[in-house]
Coordinates of C-alpha atoms and ligand atoms in Angstrom, one line a residue:
M1 CA 0.0 0.0 0.0
T2 CA 1.1 3.6 -0.5
L3 CA 1.3 6.1 2.3
Q4 CA -1.8 7.8 0.9
E5 CA -3.8 4.5 1.0
I6 CA -2.6 3.7 4.5
A7 CA -3.5 7.3 5.7
R8 CA -7.0 6.8 4.3
L9 CA -7.4 3.4 5.9
L10 CA -6.3 4.7 9.3
G11 CA -7.8 8.1 9.1
A12 CA -4.3 9.5 9.6
G13 CA -2.9 12.9 8.7
L14 CA 0.1 12.7 6.4
H15 CA 2.8 15.1 7.5
D16 CA 6.2 16.0 6.0
A17 CA 5.7 13.4 3.3
P18 CA 7.0 14.8 -0.1
D19 CA 5.8 11.6 -1.9
P20 CA 2.4 10.4 -0.7
T21 CA 2.5 7.7 -3.4
A22 CA 5.6 6.1 -1.8
P23 CA 4.8 2.4 -1.2
V24 CA 5.3 0.5 2.0
T25 CA 7.0 -2.8 0.9
A26 CA 8.4 -4.2 4.1
P27 CA 7.4 -5.1 7.7
S28 CA 7.0 -2.6 10.4
A29 CA 9.1 -2.1 13.6
V30 CA 8.7 -0.5 17.0
D31 CA 12.4 -0.5 17.7
S32 CA 14.4 1.9 15.5
R33 CA 17.3 -0.7 15.5
E34 CA 15.0 -3.2 13.8
V35 CA 13.7 -1.0 11.0
V36 CA 13.6 -2.7 7.7
P37 CA 14.1 -0.5 4.7
G38 CA 10.7 0.0 3.0
G39 CA 8.8 -0.6 6.2
L40 CA 7.1 1.7 8.7
F41 CA 8.4 2.7 12.1
A42 CA 5.7 2.8 14.8
A43 CA 6.6 5.3 17.5
T44 CA 5.3 4.0 20.8
A45 CA 6.1 5.2 24.3
G46 CA 7.7 2.6 26.4
A47 CA 8.6 2.9 30.1
N48 CA 11.9 4.6 29.5
V49 CA 11.9 5.8 25.9
D50 CA 9.5 7.5 23.6
G51 CA 9.7 6.2 20.0
H52 CA 9.0 9.7 18.7
D53 CA 12.5 10.6 19.7
Y54 CA 13.8 8.0 17.3
A55 CA 11.7 9.0 14.3
A56 CA 14.6 10.6 12.4
V57 CA 16.9 7.7 13.1
A58 CA 14.3 5.3 11.8
V59 CA 13.8 7.2 8.6
A60 CA 17.5 7.4 8.1
S61 CA 17.6 3.6 8.5
G62 CA 15.1 3.3 5.6
A63 CA 11.6 3.6 7.1
V64 CA 9.2 5.0 4.6
A65 CA 7.3 6.9 7.3
V66 CA 6.7 6.9 11.0
L67 CA 3.3 6.0 12.5
A68 CA 3.1 8.6 15.2
S69 CA 0.8 10.5 17.5
R70 CA 2.3 13.9 16.5
P71 CA 4.3 15.4 13.6
V72 CA 8.0 14.5 14.0
G73 CA 9.7 16.4 11.2
V74 CA 10.1 13.4 8.9
P75 CA 7.4 11.6 6.9
A76 CA 4.7 10.6 9.3
L77 CA 1.2 9.1 9.5
V78 CA -0.2 10.9 12.4
V79 CA -3.0 9.1 14.3
E80 CA -4.6 9.4 17.7
D81 CA -3.4 6.1 19.0
V82 CA -0.4 4.4 17.4
Q83 CA -1.1 0.9 18.9
T84 CA -4.7 0.9 17.7
A85 CA -3.6 2.1 14.2
L86 CA -0.9 -0.6 14.0
G87 CA -3.6 -3.3 14.8
L88 CA -6.0 -1.9 12.2
L89 CA -3.2 -1.9 9.6
A90 CA -2.2 -5.4 10.4
G91 CA -5.8 -6.7 10.3
H92 CA -6.4 -5.0 7.0
A93 CA -3.1 -6.4 5.5
L94 CA -4.0 -9.9 6.7
G95 CA -7.4 -9.6 5.0
R96 CA -5.6 -9.3 1.7
I97 CA -3.7 -12.6 1.9
T98 CA -4.8 -16.1 2.8
P99 CA -2.4 -17.9 5.2
A100 CA -3.7 -20.4 7.6
V101 CA -3.6 -18.5 10.9
I102 CA -2.7 -20.5 14.0
G103 CA -3.2 -18.7 17.4
L104 CA -1.7 -20.2 20.5
T105 CA -1.9 -19.3 24.1
G106 CA -1.3 -20.7 27.6
S107 CA 0.4 -19.9 30.8
V108 CA 3.7 -21.6 30.0
G109 CA 5.3 -23.0 26.9
K110 CA 3.9 -20.7 24.3
T111 CA 7.3 -19.7 22.8
T112 CA 8.6 -23.2 23.0
T113 CA 5.5 -24.6 21.3
K114 CA 5.4 -21.9 18.7
D115 CA 9.1 -22.6 17.8
L116 CA 8.3 -26.4 17.5
L117 CA 5.2 -25.8 15.4
A118 CA 7.0 -23.4 13.1
Q119 CA 9.8 -26.0 12.6
V120 CA 7.2 -28.6 11.7
L121 CA 5.2 -26.4 9.3
E122 CA 8.1 -24.6 7.5
R123 CA 9.0 -28.0 5.9
H124 CA 5.7 -27.8 4.1
G125 CA 5.3 -24.2 3.1
P126 CA 6.4 -20.7 3.7
T127 CA 5.8 -20.0 7.4
V128 CA 5.9 -16.8 9.4
A129 CA 5.9 -17.2 13.2
T130 CA 6.1 -14.8 16.1
D131 CA 9.7 -13.5 16.8
R132 CA 10.9 -14.1 20.4
S133 CA 7.8 -13.5 22.6
F134 CA 6.2 -10.7 20.6
N135 CA 2.8 -11.9 21.7
N136 CA 1.0 -8.7 22.8
E137 CA -0.9 -5.8 21.2
L138 CA 2.3 -4.5 19.6
G139 CA 4.1 -7.7 18.8
L140 CA 1.2 -9.5 17.2
P141 CA 0.6 -6.8 14.6
L142 CA 4.3 -6.7 13.9
T143 CA 4.3 -10.4 13.2
V144 CA 1.2 -10.2 11.0
L145 CA 2.8 -7.5 9.0
R146 CA 5.8 -9.8 8.3
A147 CA 3.4 -12.2 6.3
D148 CA 2.9 -11.7 2.6
A149 CA 1.0 -13.3 -0.3
T150 CA 3.4 -16.2 -0.3
T151 CA 2.9 -17.1 3.4
R152 CA 1.1 -20.4 3.9
Y153 CA 1.2 -20.6 7.7
L154 CA 1.1 -17.8 10.1
V155 CA 1.9 -19.0 13.7
L156 CA 0.9 -16.4 16.3
E157 CA 1.9 -16.6 20.0
M158 CA -0.9 -14.8 21.8
G159 CA -0.3 -13.6 25.4
A160 CA -3.1 -12.7 27.8
S161 CA -2.3 -10.7 30.9
R162 CA -5.9 -9.6 31.4
K163 CA -9.4 -10.4 30.2
G164 CA -10.1 -9.0 26.8
D165 CA -6.5 -9.3 25.5
L166 CA -7.2 -12.3 23.4
T167 CA -10.4 -10.9 22.1
Y168 CA -8.4 -7.9 20.9
L169 CA -5.6 -10.0 19.4
T170 CA -7.9 -12.4 17.6
G171 CA -9.9 -9.4 16.3
I172 CA -6.7 -8.4 14.4
A173 CA -5.8 -11.9 13.3
P174 CA -8.8 -14.3 13.4
P175 CA -7.3 -17.8 13.7
R176 CA -8.6 -20.9 12.0
V177 CA -6.7 -23.1 14.4
G178 CA -6.7 -22.1 18.1
L179 CA -4.4 -23.9 20.5
V180 CA -4.6 -23.7 24.3
L181 CA -1.7 -25.1 26.2
N182 CA -2.4 -24.8 29.9
V183 CA -3.7 -22.7 32.7
G184 CA -1.3 -21.6 35.4
S185 CA -0.9 -18.9 37.9
A186 CA 1.0 -16.2 36.0
H187 CA -1.0 -12.9 35.9
A188 CA -3.8 -14.6 37.9
E189 CA -4.2 -11.5 40.1
R190 CA -4.8 -9.2 37.2
M191 CA -7.5 -11.5 35.9
G192 CA -9.4 -11.7 39.1
G193 CA -7.6 -14.2 41.3
G194 CA -7.5 -17.9 40.6
P195 CA -7.0 -20.3 37.7
A196 CA -10.7 -20.1 36.8
D197 CA -10.2 -16.5 36.0
V198 CA -7.1 -17.2 34.0
A199 CA -9.1 -19.9 32.1
E200 CA -11.9 -17.3 31.5
A201 CA -9.4 -15.0 29.8
K202 CA -7.5 -17.7 27.8
G203 CA -10.7 -19.2 26.6
E204 CA -11.4 -16.1 24.5
L205 CA -9.1 -17.7 22.0
V206 CA -11.5 -20.6 21.3
E207 CA -14.5 -18.3 21.4
A208 CA -13.0 -16.4 18.5
L209 CA -12.9 -19.5 16.2
G210 CA -15.5 -20.0 13.5
A211 CA -17.5 -23.2 12.8
D212 CA -14.9 -24.1 10.2
G213 CA -12.0 -23.8 12.7
F214 CA -10.3 -26.2 15.1
A215 CA -10.0 -25.8 18.8
L216 CA -7.0 -27.8 20.1
L217 CA -7.4 -28.5 23.8
N218 CA -5.0 -30.0 26.3
A219 CA -6.7 -33.1 27.6
D220 CA -4.4 -33.2 30.6
D221 CA -5.5 -29.8 31.9
P222 CA -9.0 -29.6 33.4
Y223 CA -9.2 -25.9 33.0
V224 CA -8.4 -26.1 29.3
M225 CA -10.9 -29.0 28.9
G226 CA -13.4 -26.7 30.5
M227 CA -13.2 -24.5 27.4
A228 CA -14.8 -27.1 25.2
G229 CA -18.2 -25.6 25.6
R230 CA -17.0 -22.1 24.6
T231 CA -16.4 -22.7 20.9
R232 CA -18.2 -23.4 17.7
A233 CA -15.1 -25.0 16.2
A234 CA -14.3 -28.7 15.9
I235 CA -12.5 -29.9 19.0
L236 CA -9.4 -31.9 18.8
L237 CA -7.9 -33.2 22.1
Y238 CA -4.2 -33.7 22.6
G239 CA -2.2 -34.9 25.6
R240 CA -0.8 -37.8 27.6
S241 CA -4.3 -39.1 28.6
P242 CA -5.6 -42.0 26.5
E243 CA -8.8 -40.1 25.6
A244 CA -6.7 -37.6 23.6
T245 CA -6.9 -38.0 19.8
V246 CA -3.3 -36.7 19.4
R247 CA -1.2 -38.4 22.1
A248 CA 2.1 -39.8 23.2
E249 CA 2.5 -43.5 24.1
D250 CA 5.5 -45.3 25.7
V251 CA 7.1 -42.0 26.9
R252 CA 10.6 -42.4 28.2
M253 CA 13.6 -40.1 28.6
D254 CA 17.0 -40.6 26.9
A255 CA 20.3 -40.1 28.8
R256 CA 20.3 -36.4 28.1
A257 CA 16.8 -35.9 29.5
R258 CA 15.1 -35.6 26.1
P259 CA 11.7 -37.3 25.6
V260 CA 11.3 -40.3 23.3
F261 CA 7.8 -41.5 22.5
E262 CA 5.4 -42.8 19.9
L263 CA 3.3 -40.1 18.4
V264 CA -0.3 -41.2 17.7
T265 CA -2.6 -39.1 15.5
P266 CA -5.7 -40.0 13.5
S267 CA -3.5 -40.7 10.5
G268 CA -1.3 -43.2 12.2
R269 CA 1.8 -43.4 14.5
A270 CA 5.4 -42.5 14.3
P271 CA 8.4 -42.5 16.6
V272 CA 9.6 -39.2 18.0
E273 CA 12.9 -38.3 19.6
L274 CA 12.9 -34.7 20.7
G275 CA 16.0 -32.5 20.6
L276 CA 14.6 -30.5 23.6
M277 CA 15.2 -31.3 27.2
G278 CA 12.6 -32.0 29.9
E279 CA 9.5 -34.2 30.2
H280 CA 7.2 -31.2 29.9
Q281 CA 8.3 -31.0 26.3
V282 CA 6.0 -33.9 25.5
S283 CA 3.1 -31.7 26.1
N284 CA 4.5 -28.9 24.0
A285 CA 5.3 -31.4 21.2
L286 CA 1.8 -32.9 21.3
A287 CA 0.3 -29.4 21.1
A288 CA 2.4 -28.7 18.0
A289 CA 1.4 -32.1 16.6
A290 CA -2.3 -31.4 17.2
A291 CA -2.0 -28.1 15.3
A292 CA -0.2 -29.7 12.4
T293 CA -2.8 -32.5 12.4
A294 CA -5.6 -29.9 12.1
L295 CA -3.7 -28.4 9.2
G296 CA -3.7 -31.8 7.4
L297 CA -0.2 -33.2 8.1
G298 CA 0.3 -36.9 8.8
A299 CA 1.9 -38.5 11.8
A300 CA 5.1 -39.3 9.9
E301 CA 5.5 -35.8 8.5
I302 CA 4.9 -34.3 11.9
A303 CA 7.4 -36.7 13.6
E304 CA 10.1 -35.8 11.1
G305 CA 9.6 -32.1 11.9
L306 CA 9.6 -32.6 15.6
N307 CA 12.7 -34.8 15.4
A308 CA 14.6 -32.2 13.5
A309 CA 13.4 -29.3 15.7
R310 CA 15.9 -27.6 18.0
R311 CA 15.6 -25.0 20.7
R312 CA 15.3 -21.6 19.0
S313 CA 14.8 -19.1 21.9
A314 CA 17.5 -18.4 24.4
G315 CA 17.3 -18.8 28.1
R316 CA 14.8 -21.7 28.1
L317 CA 16.7 -24.8 29.3
E318 CA 19.7 -23.7 27.3
I319 CA 22.6 -26.0 28.0
V320 CA 26.2 -25.1 28.0
E321 CA 28.9 -27.7 28.6
R322 CA 32.0 -26.3 30.2
R323 CA 35.4 -27.8 29.5
D324 CA 35.7 -28.9 33.2
G325 CA 32.6 -31.1 32.7
V326 CA 30.2 -28.6 34.4
T327 CA 26.9 -28.4 32.6
V328 CA 25.1 -25.0 33.0
V329 CA 21.4 -25.1 32.4
N330 CA 20.2 -21.5 31.7
D331 CA 16.5 -21.4 32.3
A332 CA 16.6 -17.8 33.4
Y333 CA 14.4 -16.3 30.7
N334 CA 11.5 -16.2 33.1
A335 CA 9.9 -18.2 36.0
S336 CA 6.5 -19.3 37.2
P337 CA 5.8 -22.2 39.6
E338 CA 5.0 -24.5 36.7
S339 CA 8.1 -23.7 34.7
M340 CA 10.2 -23.8 37.9
R341 CA 9.0 -27.4 38.7
A342 CA 9.5 -28.5 35.0
G343 CA 13.0 -27.0 34.9
L344 CA 14.2 -28.4 38.2
R345 CA 12.9 -31.9 37.2
A346 CA 14.6 -31.6 33.8
A347 CA 17.9 -30.5 35.3
K348 CA 17.8 -33.4 37.8
A349 CA 16.9 -35.9 35.0
L350 CA 19.9 -34.6 33.0
A351 CA 22.2 -34.9 36.0
G352 CA 21.5 -38.6 36.7
G353 CA 23.9 -39.2 39.6
R354 CA 26.0 -36.0 39.2
R355 CA 26.1 -33.3 41.8
T356 CA 23.5 -30.6 41.3
V357 CA 23.5 -26.9 42.2
A358 CA 20.4 -24.7 41.8
V359 CA 20.7 -20.9 41.6
L360 CA 17.2 -19.6 42.1
G361 CA 15.6 -16.2 42.4
A362 CA 12.0 -15.0 42.8
M363 CA 9.1 -15.9 40.7
G364 CA 7.1 -12.7 39.9
Q365 CA 3.4 -12.2 39.3
Q366 CA 2.3 -14.6 42.1
A367 CA 0.3 -12.1 44.2
E368 CA -0.8 -13.1 47.7
A369 CA 0.1 -16.8 47.3
S370 CA 3.7 -15.8 46.5
R371 CA 5.3 -16.9 49.8
A372 CA 3.6 -20.3 49.8
R373 CA 4.6 -20.9 46.2
H374 CA 8.2 -20.2 46.9
T375 CA 8.1 -22.5 49.9
E376 CA 6.8 -25.3 47.7
I377 CA 9.6 -24.8 45.3
G378 CA 12.1 -24.9 48.2
R379 CA 10.6 -28.3 49.2
L380 CA 10.8 -29.6 45.7
V381 CA 14.5 -28.7 45.6
A382 CA 15.0 -30.8 48.7
D383 CA 12.7 -33.7 47.5
L384 CA 14.5 -33.9 44.1
G385 CA 17.8 -34.2 46.0
F386 CA 19.7 -31.1 44.9
D387 CA 23.0 -30.8 46.7
V388 CA 23.3 -27.0 46.8
L389 CA 20.8 -24.2 46.6
I390 CA 21.8 -20.5 46.2
T391 CA 18.9 -18.2 46.6
V392 CA 19.2 -14.7 45.1
G393 CA 17.5 -11.7 46.8
A394 CA 15.5 -10.9 49.9
G395 CA 11.9 -11.7 50.6
D396 CA 10.4 -14.7 48.8
P397 CA 13.7 -16.4 47.8
L398 CA 14.4 -16.7 51.6
A399 CA 11.2 -18.8 51.9
M400 CA 12.7 -21.1 49.3
A401 CA 15.9 -21.3 51.3
R402 CA 14.1 -22.1 54.6
A403 CA 12.0 -24.9 53.0
A404 CA 15.0 -26.7 51.4
R405 CA 15.7 -29.0 54.3
G406 CA 18.8 -31.1 53.9
V407 CA 20.2 -29.0 51.1
A408 CA 23.3 -26.9 51.6
V409 CA 21.6 -23.5 51.3
H410 CA 23.3 -20.2 50.6
P411 CA 21.2 -17.0 50.4
V412 CA 22.9 -14.1 48.5
E413 CA 21.7 -10.5 48.0
D414 CA 22.1 -10.1 44.3
V415 CA 23.1 -11.5 40.9
A416 CA 26.8 -10.4 41.4
G417 CA 26.8 -12.3 44.8
A418 CA 25.3 -15.3 43.1
V419 CA 28.1 -15.4 40.5
T420 CA 30.8 -15.0 43.1
L421 CA 29.5 -17.7 45.4
A422 CA 28.5 -20.2 42.6
T423 CA 31.9 -19.9 41.1
E424 CA 33.4 -20.9 44.4
L425 CA 31.0 -23.7 45.2
I426 CA 30.7 -25.4 41.7
E427 CA 32.9 -28.5 41.3
P428 CA 34.0 -30.2 38.1
G429 CA 31.2 -32.4 36.7
D430 CA 28.3 -30.5 38.4
V431 CA 25.0 -29.7 36.8
V432 CA 24.1 -26.1 37.6
F433 CA 20.5 -24.9 37.1
V434 CA 19.8 -21.2 37.0
K435 CA 16.3 -19.7 37.0
A436 CA 14.2 -16.7 38.2
S437 CA 11.7 -14.3 36.7
S438 CA 13.2 -12.2 33.9
E439 CA 13.3 -9.0 36.0
I440 CA 15.8 -10.6 38.4
G441 CA 18.3 -10.8 35.6
L442 CA 19.8 -14.2 36.4
G443 CA 20.5 -14.7 32.7
A444 CA 23.7 -12.7 33.3
C445 CA 24.6 -15.1 36.1
A446 CA 24.0 -18.2 33.9
R447 CA 26.1 -16.6 31.1
A448 CA 28.9 -15.7 33.5
L449 CA 29.0 -19.3 35.0
A450 CA 28.9 -20.8 31.5
A451 CA 31.9 -18.7 30.4
L452 CA 34.2 -19.9 33.1
Ligands
ATP501 N1 4.7 -27.3 29.1 C1 5.5 -26.7 30.0 N2 5.3 -26.9 31.3 C2 6.0 -26.3 32.3 N3 7.1 -25.4 31.9 C3 7.3 -25.2 30.6 C4 6.5 -25.8 29.6 N4 7.0 -25.4 28.4 C5 8.0 -24.5 28.7 N5 8.2 -24.4 30.0 C6 9.2 -23.5 30.7 O1 8.5 -22.3 30.9 C7 9.4 -21.2 30.7 C8 8.9 -20.3 29.7 O2 8.8 -21.0 28.4 P1 8.3 -20.3 27.1 O3 9.1 -19.1 26.9 O4 8.1 -21.3 26.1 O5 6.8 -19.9 27.6 P2 5.9 -18.6 27.2 O6 4.5 -19.1 27.5 O7 6.2 -18.2 25.9 O8 6.3 -17.5 28.3 P3 5.9 -15.9 28.1 O9 4.6 -15.7 28.7 O10 7.0 -15.3 29.0 O11 6.0 -15.5 26.7 C9 10.7 -21.8 30.4 O12 11.5 -21.9 31.6 C10 10.4 -23.2 29.9 O13 11.4 -24.1 30.1
MG502 MG1 6.7 -16.4 25.1

């Protein structure tokens, strides 16, 4: 579309644009460092920076114009609300092409599953999938705007931190296939309190599906199963339970804690050996398999894709082998009780009989139950038999420390303290598991330990 056409669509004022017929030929960006020549730069206000201050930089990097809320001295489409306009533009652009849109949501595993599904689908046709965790009201339109007439599959990670989020996102990109992974505790307080409220919000995804769509529900999660009555779409169940149509049989773990199983779908069965670590990956792989099944792929094709798939996003059970035989498992991208449990179990499975060290910080977004949930994690660290626990920070992490009976516990104040102490305590051959919510910044600790 030309700037003029986009201005008309958005009801935008065109400012400082010498050539209103200039076409937009590339995706949009909200970060001036990620501007693609020929695309738009959407100027949004973040917590620390205002995109409008980067308008000139963006245009110098090749942006055709800036989507802005005020004139900025370079070509701009001036609208009242940039985020709304970006959504409108994405929705319109998507209406001009015909990819199969897959929307996926859940409390944990969205990015992992999105990466798996993309790796299965891209063997069968041009695929555009969410970059990183660009799953909100800005990231989703940016992903949609990366699709073009050649795109066959559009895989969209959809985040819901409050009610109405998924209704908004599916309004921009109505999915044909809607995949719900699980219902956990993240963001529960903003949605009203408990898992039922989280389920209420996440179920908006299947409500958005048409009668010709597919709702893929996790048969192992009762809250997800509870969404079955909220959709007009055909329902396909996946999971470990025998009633699931897409399921895993004979699940076992190989010596590197990677799941091996028999994939069963309506088209047959095929052996799967995942390249990802942790038993929870079975659920993610089945979710991806269910989506691929809905899109017409057979069991053997799906298994081939899953077997070839590798971890694409950093900080999610990312393994670094040190020369002294120490294995650092960097799971510090983020943390919730569900992912903490999955990660600790995976690290322990990987370790076999080796000595294990956990470096753990707080799990955010847990509201009133926070202290109790940290205590439970401390108990699990003890039950799993970790040898050493380093907790990082005051408050809730200390609850973890107190609950880890029989484990050598070392509370430290901050990330720097964790690096210093872990460096001292780690012995050759150890498995070191590092995890906390993203804002704690333990990724830096994992990287420092991995580099030793
Ligand atoms: N099925 C699962 N069950 C429990 N934990 C999981 C599962 N899948 C992934 N995880 C763990 O949860 C954490 C987040 O994974 P991932 O990034 O895939 O989730 P996400 O839903 O995209 O998160 P976000 O909401 O931050 O975008 C990682 O530590 C990962 O190892
Ligand atoms: Mg994500």
